[in-house]
Amino acid sequence: MTNGDPVPERPAYRPGSAEPRLNRPVHERYPQIRPTSGYGDPRIRHTGPGPGAGTEQEPERSSKLSARLALALTVVIGQLWGLTIVVDEWMSGDTGTAWWGAGFLVLSFLVVLGLWALDPKDR
């Protein structure tokens, strides 16, 4: 090749795929992807939820709601436990204890209603 013959042009690199349509360059396969896609793309206006996302905006309100939720869940668990006791006593024939248990269930329901009515703006 030193005798002045032109150097043959190298073939374009093509990854070895059995499907020829997949061997095209990336910019032919995905014309919507441009070198500026991403931070420099003018089509992108908002890149995320905004400043302060994921942080608590009102920690006092959140802690108040969490405490109220914990109290309500405790009462609900107590109601389920009380219901099993009441049904067991009723089925064994001890109706006096069953009525006291039913009163406990009504009282705990009223406690949950009181927690719900405590702060109407949080609903």
Backbone as a chain_set.jsonl record, in Angstrom:
{"seq": "MTNGDPVPERPAYRPGSAEPRLNRPVHERYPQIRPTSGYGDPRIRHTGPGPGAGTEQEPERSSKLSARLALALTVVIGQLWGLTIVVDEWMSGDTGTAWWGAGFLVLSFLVVLGLWALDPKDR", "coords": {"N": [[0.809, -1.171, 0.0], [2.032, 1.077, 0.01], [2.566, 1.985, -2.418], [1.012, 4.031, -3.426], [-1.573, 3.347, -3.822], [-5.04, 3.836, -3.144], [-6.261, 3.737, 0.212], [-8.461, 1.244, 1.291], [-11.763, 1.956, 2.356], [-12.82, 1.557, 5.665], [-15.353, -0.672, 6.82], [-18.45, 0.406, 8.314], [-18.869, 0.193, 11.807], [-20.791, -2.362, 13.129], [-22.764, -3.756, 15.564], [-22.96, -7.223, 16.377], [-25.853, -8.5, 15.57], [-28.583, -10.69, 15.004], [-30.784, -9.633, 13.816], [-31.132, -7.328, 11.332], [-32.302, -4.782, 11.586], [-31.724, -3.993, 14.144], [-29.094, -3.378, 14.061], [-28.63, -0.814, 13.318], [-27.325, 2.523, 13.758], [-27.559, 4.245, 16.94], [-28.759, 6.807, 16.819], [-30.347, 6.544, 14.599], [-32.124, 4.537, 15.31], [-33.424, 5.605, 17.511], [-34.68, 8.419, 17.02], [-35.693, 10.484, 18.543], [-34.027, 10.909, 20.676], [-31.67, 13.176, 21.446], [-28.409, 14.75, 21.361], [-28.595, 16.692, 23.31], [-30.581, 15.845, 24.973], [-32.133, 15.625, 28.069], [-30.762, 17.451, 30.648], [-30.342, 19.703, 29.084], [-32.374, 19.831, 27.278], [-34.859, 21.619, 25.673], [-37.523, 20.914, 25.8], [-38.065, 19.908, 28.254], [-39.534, 20.999, 31.061], [-40.127, 20.823, 33.825], [-38.309, 19.112, 36.158], [-38.799, 17.571, 38.346], [-40.51, 17.013, 41.501], [-40.22, 19.431, 42.828], [-38.81, 22.048, 44.958], [-38.195, 21.169, 48.331], [-39.72, 18.891, 48.38], [-40.863, 15.898, 49.819], [-40.102, 16.503, 52.35], [-41.267, 17.206, 55.634], [-43.877, 19.439, 55.921], [-45.548, 20.462, 57.895], [-44.73, 19.662, 60.821], [-45.844, 19.585, 63.424], [-48.573, 19.132, 63.065], [-48.463, 16.67, 61.8], [-47.375, 15.017, 63.802], [-49.407, 15.177, 65.669], [-51.527, 13.974, 64.3], [-50.455, 11.419, 63.996], [-50.292, 10.563, 66.65], [-52.996, 10.545, 67.323], [-53.888, 8.598, 65.558], [-52.517, 6.364, 66.547], [-53.761, 6.117, 69.069], [-56.41, 5.584, 68.244], [-56.06, 3.151, 66.889], [-55.232, 1.548, 68.999], [-57.569, 1.52, 70.519], [-59.279, 0.222, 68.727], [-58.077, -2.304, 68.583], [-58.467, -3.062, 71.229], [-61.269, -3.171, 71.185], [-61.684, -5.368, 69.474], [-60.519, -7.4, 71.01], [-62.2, -7.251, 73.254], [-64.613, -7.953, 72.045], [-64.201, -10.647, 71.417], [-64.05, -11.703, 74.015], [-66.614, -11.065, 74.989], [-68.287, -12.534, 73.26], [-67.41, -15.116, 73.86], [-68.128, -15.31, 76.59], [-70.903, -14.973, 76.375], [-71.593, -17.23, 74.874], [-70.954, -19.197, 76.686], [-72.905, -18.906, 78.524], [-72.872, -16.973, 80.523], [-74.407, -14.312, 80.868], [-74.42, -11.892, 82.246], [-71.75, -10.962, 82.486], [-71.305, -10.734, 79.782], [-72.97, -8.585, 79.098], [-71.72, -6.497, 80.5], [-69.355, -6.465, 79.069], [-70.346, -5.726, 76.56], [-71.076, -3.122, 77.169], [-68.521, -2.051, 77.573], [-67.576, -2.172, 74.948], [-69.281, -0.34, 73.67], [-68.555, 1.986, 75.043], [-65.849, 2.236, 74.276], [-66.206, 2.66, 71.573], [-67.416, 5.17, 71.644], [-65.259, 6.634, 72.585], [-63.576, 6.566, 70.34], [-65.179, 8.011, 68.563], [-65.086, 10.468, 69.891], [-62.351, 11.097, 69.588], [-62.331, 11.434, 66.853], [-63.987, 13.651, 66.528], [-62.499, 15.593, 67.682], [-60.81, 17.47, 66.318], [-62.021, 19.044, 63.756], [-60.923, 20.231, 61.446], [-58.871, 18.691, 60.503], [-59.777, 16.672, 58.923]], "CA": [[0.0, 0.0, 0.0], [2.916, 2.225, -0.055], [2.807, 2.342, -3.803], [0.112, 5.088, -3.84], [-2.948, 2.889, -3.957], [-5.88, 4.376, -2.069], [-6.578, 2.829, 1.32], [-9.895, 0.934, 1.253], [-12.518, 2.492, 3.492], [-13.237, 0.528, 6.617], [-16.82, -0.728, 6.953], [-18.982, 0.973, 9.547], [-19.007, -0.793, 12.873], [-22.145, -2.831, 13.403], [-22.765, -4.844, 16.545], [-23.423, -8.468, 15.783], [-27.199, -8.938, 15.896], [-29.194, -11.474, 13.937], [-31.785, -8.791, 13.175], [-30.439, -6.168, 10.765], [-32.866, -3.506, 12.026], [-31.102, -3.634, 15.402], [-27.702, -3.015, 13.823], [-28.527, 0.587, 12.919], [-26.795, 3.37, 14.829], [-28.545, 4.638, 17.947], [-29.534, 7.966, 16.399], [-31.354, 6.114, 13.617], [-33.137, 3.754, 16.0], [-34.163, 6.478, 18.43], [-34.437, 9.794, 16.565], [-36.114, 11.469, 19.528], [-32.933, 11.151, 21.606], [-30.682, 14.077, 20.863], [-27.28, 14.916, 22.273], [-28.933, 17.584, 24.413], [-31.685, 15.315, 25.764], [-31.831, 15.627, 29.49], [-30.774, 18.764, 31.293], [-30.323, 20.789, 28.108], [-33.486, 19.696, 26.348], [-35.829, 22.687, 25.944], [-38.866, 20.37, 26.015], [-38.212, 19.553, 29.665], [-39.823, 22.202, 31.844], [-40.055, 20.504, 35.254], [-37.553, 17.87, 36.277], [-39.13, 16.822, 39.544], [-41.642, 17.533, 42.262], [-39.993, 20.795, 43.275], [-38.004, 22.17, 46.178], [-38.856, 20.83, 49.583], [-40.552, 17.694, 48.266], [-40.45, 14.801, 50.679], [-39.869, 16.953, 53.719], [-42.519, 17.486, 56.33], [-44.166, 20.868, 55.919], [-46.164, 20.798, 59.182], [-44.401, 18.544, 61.713], [-46.734, 19.526, 64.587], [-49.819, 18.488, 62.626], [-48.162, 15.266, 61.521], [-47.228, 14.278, 65.069], [-50.732, 15.116, 66.284], [-52.301, 12.953, 63.592], [-49.869, 10.105, 64.308], [-50.702, 10.197, 68.011], [-54.42, 10.209, 67.294], [-54.006, 7.311, 64.872], [-52.074, 5.323, 67.487], [-54.831, 5.93, 70.052], [-57.562, 4.933, 67.609], [-55.719, 1.751, 66.637], [-55.25, 0.864, 70.298], [-58.972, 1.311, 70.884], [-59.839, -0.804, 67.831], [-57.552, -3.604, 69.038], [-59.2, -3.362, 72.462], [-62.626, -3.584, 70.817], [-61.638, -6.738, 68.952], [-60.287, -8.286, 72.142], [-63.426, -7.262, 74.038], [-65.65, -8.698, 71.32], [-63.971, -12.089, 71.595], [-64.416, -12.045, 75.401], [-68.08, -10.988, 75.112], [-68.886, -13.686, 72.554], [-67.08, -16.314, 74.628], [-68.971, -15.326, 77.793], [-72.3, -15.172, 75.955], [-71.767, -18.628, 74.45], [-70.865, -20.085, 77.853], [-74.109, -18.721, 79.309], [-72.694, -15.912, 81.521], [-74.909, -13.118, 80.177], [-74.085, -10.691, 83.013], [-70.424, -10.514, 82.034], [-71.431, -10.354, 78.374], [-73.537, -7.236, 79.023], [-70.661, -5.568, 80.889], [-68.446, -6.384, 77.911], [-70.998, -4.921, 75.524], [-70.937, -1.733, 77.604], [-67.141, -1.667, 77.275], [-67.467, -1.951, 73.505], [-69.958, 0.922, 73.357], [-67.729, 3.054, 75.581], [-64.657, 2.407, 73.437], [-66.659, 3.274, 70.32], [-67.611, 6.586, 71.931], [-63.917, 7.227, 72.659], [-63.124, 6.767, 68.96], [-65.944, 9.148, 68.04], [-64.527, 11.671, 70.502], [-61.086, 11.39, 68.911], [-62.66, 11.894, 65.497], [-64.591, 14.982, 66.601], [-61.595, 16.49, 68.396], [-60.328, 18.548, 65.465], [-62.667, 18.822, 62.479], [-60.195, 20.73, 60.278], [-57.907, 17.679, 60.064], [-60.423, 15.622, 58.134]], "C": [[0.862, 1.247, 0.0], [3.155, 2.679, -1.482], [1.819, 3.391, -4.315], [-1.317, 4.63, -4.044], [-3.786, 3.484, -2.827], [-6.199, 3.303, -1.027], [-8.07, 2.533, 1.272], [-10.576, 1.449, 2.537], [-12.978, 1.348, 4.379], [-14.762, 0.503, 6.682], [-17.241, -0.131, 8.291], [-19.172, -0.133, 10.576], [-20.473, -1.113, 13.101], [-22.05, -3.928, 14.459], [-23.391, -6.09, 15.942], [-24.79, -8.899, 16.266], [-27.749, -9.711, 14.712], [-30.242, -10.658, 13.187], [-31.113, -7.53, 12.64], [-31.004, -4.829, 11.251], [-32.262, -3.051, 13.346], [-29.658, -3.186, 15.228], [-27.552, -1.569, 13.358], [-27.922, 1.39, 14.058], [-27.919, 3.862, 15.745], [-29.383, 5.809, 17.466], [-30.532, 7.64, 15.297], [-32.475, 5.331, 14.296], [-34.014, 4.616, 16.886], [-33.945, 7.936, 18.031], [-34.842, 10.848, 17.586], [-35.025, 11.764, 20.557], [-31.892, 12.001, 20.888], [-29.525, 14.224, 21.838], [-27.606, 15.811, 23.47], [-30.085, 17.05, 25.252], [-31.262, 15.214, 27.218], [-31.853, 17.044, 30.012], [-30.836, 19.907, 30.294], [-31.485, 20.766, 27.146], [-34.53, 20.769, 26.641], [-37.247, 22.166, 26.167], [-39.124, 20.051, 27.471], [-38.367, 20.836, 30.459], [-39.631, 21.945, 33.344], [-39.373, 19.153, 35.394], [-37.909, 17.063, 37.509], [-40.257, 17.479, 40.297], [-41.431, 18.939, 42.813], [-39.203, 20.846, 44.563], [-38.822, 21.846, 47.418], [-39.71, 19.577, 49.513], [-39.986, 16.588, 49.155], [-40.124, 15.223, 52.098], [-41.203, 17.311, 54.348], [-42.729, 18.989, 56.413], [-44.762, 21.331, 57.244], [-45.895, 19.671, 60.176], [-45.326, 18.441, 62.927], [-48.029, 18.799, 64.228], [-49.588, 16.997, 62.39], [-48.035, 14.467, 62.813], [-48.572, 14.153, 65.774], [-51.582, 14.024, 65.622], [-51.768, 11.552, 63.885], [-50.284, 9.64, 65.694], [-52.17, 9.799, 68.04], [-54.651, 8.857, 66.613], [-53.586, 6.17, 65.791], [-53.136, 5.064, 68.548], [-56.022, 5.19, 69.453], [-57.269, 3.46, 67.334], [-55.699, 0.947, 67.931], [-56.678, 0.559, 70.721], [-59.589, 0.217, 70.015], [-59.348, -2.19, 68.231], [-58.25, -4.02, 70.331], [-60.628, -3.799, 72.186], [-62.65, -5.011, 70.29], [-61.417, -7.742, 70.081], [-61.561, -8.395, 72.987], [-64.537, -8.043, 73.357], [-65.45, -10.199, 71.457], [-64.359, -12.533, 73.008], [-65.937, -12.081, 75.551], [-68.74, -12.187, 74.444], [-68.617, -14.971, 73.328], [-67.955, -16.428, 75.881], [-70.433, -15.575, 77.435], [-72.55, -16.633, 75.593], [-71.675, -19.583, 75.637], [-72.043, -19.872, 78.801], [-74.001, -17.634, 80.363], [-73.094, -14.583, 80.893], [-74.596, -11.834, 80.931], [-72.745, -10.108, 82.586], [-70.476, -10.06, 80.583], [-72.008, -8.946, 78.243], [-72.529, -6.181, 79.471], [-69.654, -5.384, 79.743], [-69.041, -5.571, 76.779], [-70.94, -3.434, 75.884], [-69.533, -1.201, 77.349], [-66.971, -1.361, 75.797], [-68.128, -0.634, 73.089], [-69.12, 2.097, 73.84], [-66.49, 3.299, 74.718], [-65.016, 2.988, 72.075], [-66.871, 4.777, 70.503], [-66.27, 7.319, 72.067], [-63.379, 7.506, 71.258], [-63.885, 7.923, 68.318], [-65.439, 10.465, 68.616], [-63.206, 12.068, 69.87], [-61.326, 11.953, 67.515], [-63.184, 13.322, 65.524], [-63.658, 16.005, 67.244], [-61.18, 17.698, 67.563], [-60.89, 18.385, 64.065], [-61.882, 19.32, 61.269], [-59.159, 19.722, 59.755], [-58.523, 16.557, 59.245], [-60.347, 15.923, 56.677]], "O": [[0.348, 2.366, -0.01], [3.87, 3.652, -1.719], [1.773, 3.634, -5.52], [-2.182, 5.431, -4.4], [-3.315, 3.623, -1.698], [-6.381, 2.129, -1.349], [-8.876, 3.462, 1.217], [-10.022, 1.376, 3.634], [-13.456, 0.317, 3.906], [-15.397, 1.555, 6.607], [-16.491, -0.159, 9.266], [-19.584, -1.246, 10.249], [-21.295, -0.21, 13.248], [-21.338, -4.914, 14.272], [-24.265, -5.995, 15.08], [-24.89, -9.598, 17.275], [-27.424, -9.422, 13.56], [-30.555, -10.966, 12.037], [-30.578, -6.743, 13.42], [-30.271, -3.843, 11.323], [-32.278, -1.859, 13.651], [-29.06, -2.662, 16.169], [-26.443, -1.143, 13.035], [-28.0, 0.973, 15.213], [-29.086, 3.886, 15.354], [-30.596, 5.82, 17.675], [-31.477, 8.399, 15.086], [-33.637, 5.444, 13.908], [-35.217, 4.379, 16.997], [-33.118, 8.622, 18.632], [-34.385, 11.989, 17.508], [-35.1, 12.781, 21.247], [-31.32, 11.603, 19.874], [-29.646, 13.863, 23.009], [-26.972, 15.703, 24.52], [-30.533, 17.739, 26.169], [-30.16, 14.767, 27.534], [-32.839, 17.761, 29.844], [-31.338, 20.981, 30.625], [-31.564, 21.624, 26.266], [-35.043, 20.826, 27.758], [-38.094, 22.902, 26.673], [-40.277, 19.935, 27.886], [-37.452, 21.656, 30.523], [-39.039, 22.766, 34.045], [-39.817, 18.164, 34.81], [-37.372, 15.973, 37.704], [-40.894, 18.402, 39.79], [-42.397, 19.578, 43.231], [-38.952, 19.817, 45.19], [-39.993, 22.21, 47.525], [-40.366, 19.23, 50.495], [-38.774, 16.383, 49.221], [-39.894, 14.374, 52.959], [-42.152, 17.677, 53.654], [-41.873, 19.722, 56.909], [-44.518, 22.458, 57.676], [-46.75, 18.805, 60.359], [-45.575, 17.34, 63.417], [-48.516, 17.96, 64.986], [-50.426, 16.168, 62.744], [-48.544, 13.349, 62.899], [-48.847, 13.134, 66.409], [-52.265, 13.256, 66.298], [-52.545, 10.606, 64.007], [-50.591, 8.465, 65.895], [-52.545, 8.831, 68.702], [-55.5, 8.073, 67.039], [-54.232, 5.122, 65.812], [-53.39, 3.91, 68.895], [-56.576, 4.284, 70.075], [-58.139, 2.611, 67.526], [-56.108, -0.214, 67.948], [-56.965, -0.528, 71.223], [-60.339, -0.622, 70.514], [-60.121, -3.148, 68.22], [-58.585, -5.191, 70.511], [-61.151, -4.687, 72.86], [-63.548, -5.782, 70.63], [-62.043, -8.802, 70.111], [-61.955, -9.491, 73.388], [-65.319, -8.721, 74.024], [-66.419, -10.945, 71.599], [-64.929, -13.609, 73.185], [-66.487, -13.0, 76.157], [-69.654, -12.787, 75.009], [-69.498, -15.822, 73.441], [-68.462, -17.505, 76.195], [-71.122, -16.319, 78.133], [-73.578, -17.205, 75.952], [-72.257, -20.667, 75.601], [-72.166, -20.594, 79.791], [-74.987, -17.388, 81.059], [-72.241, -13.818, 80.441], [-74.512, -10.774, 80.311], [-72.625, -8.906, 82.353], [-69.781, -9.122, 80.194], [-71.584, -8.187, 77.371], [-72.478, -5.093, 78.898], [-69.173, -4.278, 79.495], [-68.335, -4.814, 76.113], [-70.774, -2.587, 75.007], [-69.362, -0.047, 76.958], [-66.297, -0.398, 75.433], [-67.595, 0.097, 72.255], [-68.985, 3.095, 73.133], [-66.128, 4.448, 74.463], [-64.225, 3.725, 71.485], [-66.542, 5.565, 69.616], [-66.163, 8.49, 71.704], [-62.794, 8.561, 71.016], [-63.292, 8.729, 67.602], [-65.372, 11.468, 67.906], [-62.963, 13.253, 69.638], [-60.605, 12.841, 67.058], [-62.862, 14.118, 64.642], [-64.012, 17.18, 67.336], [-61.199, 18.826, 68.054], [-60.308, 17.666, 63.253], [-62.15, 18.872, 60.154], [-58.63, 19.904, 58.658], [-57.841, 15.587, 58.913], [-60.841, 15.146, 55.86]]}, "num_chains": 1, "name": "protein.A"}
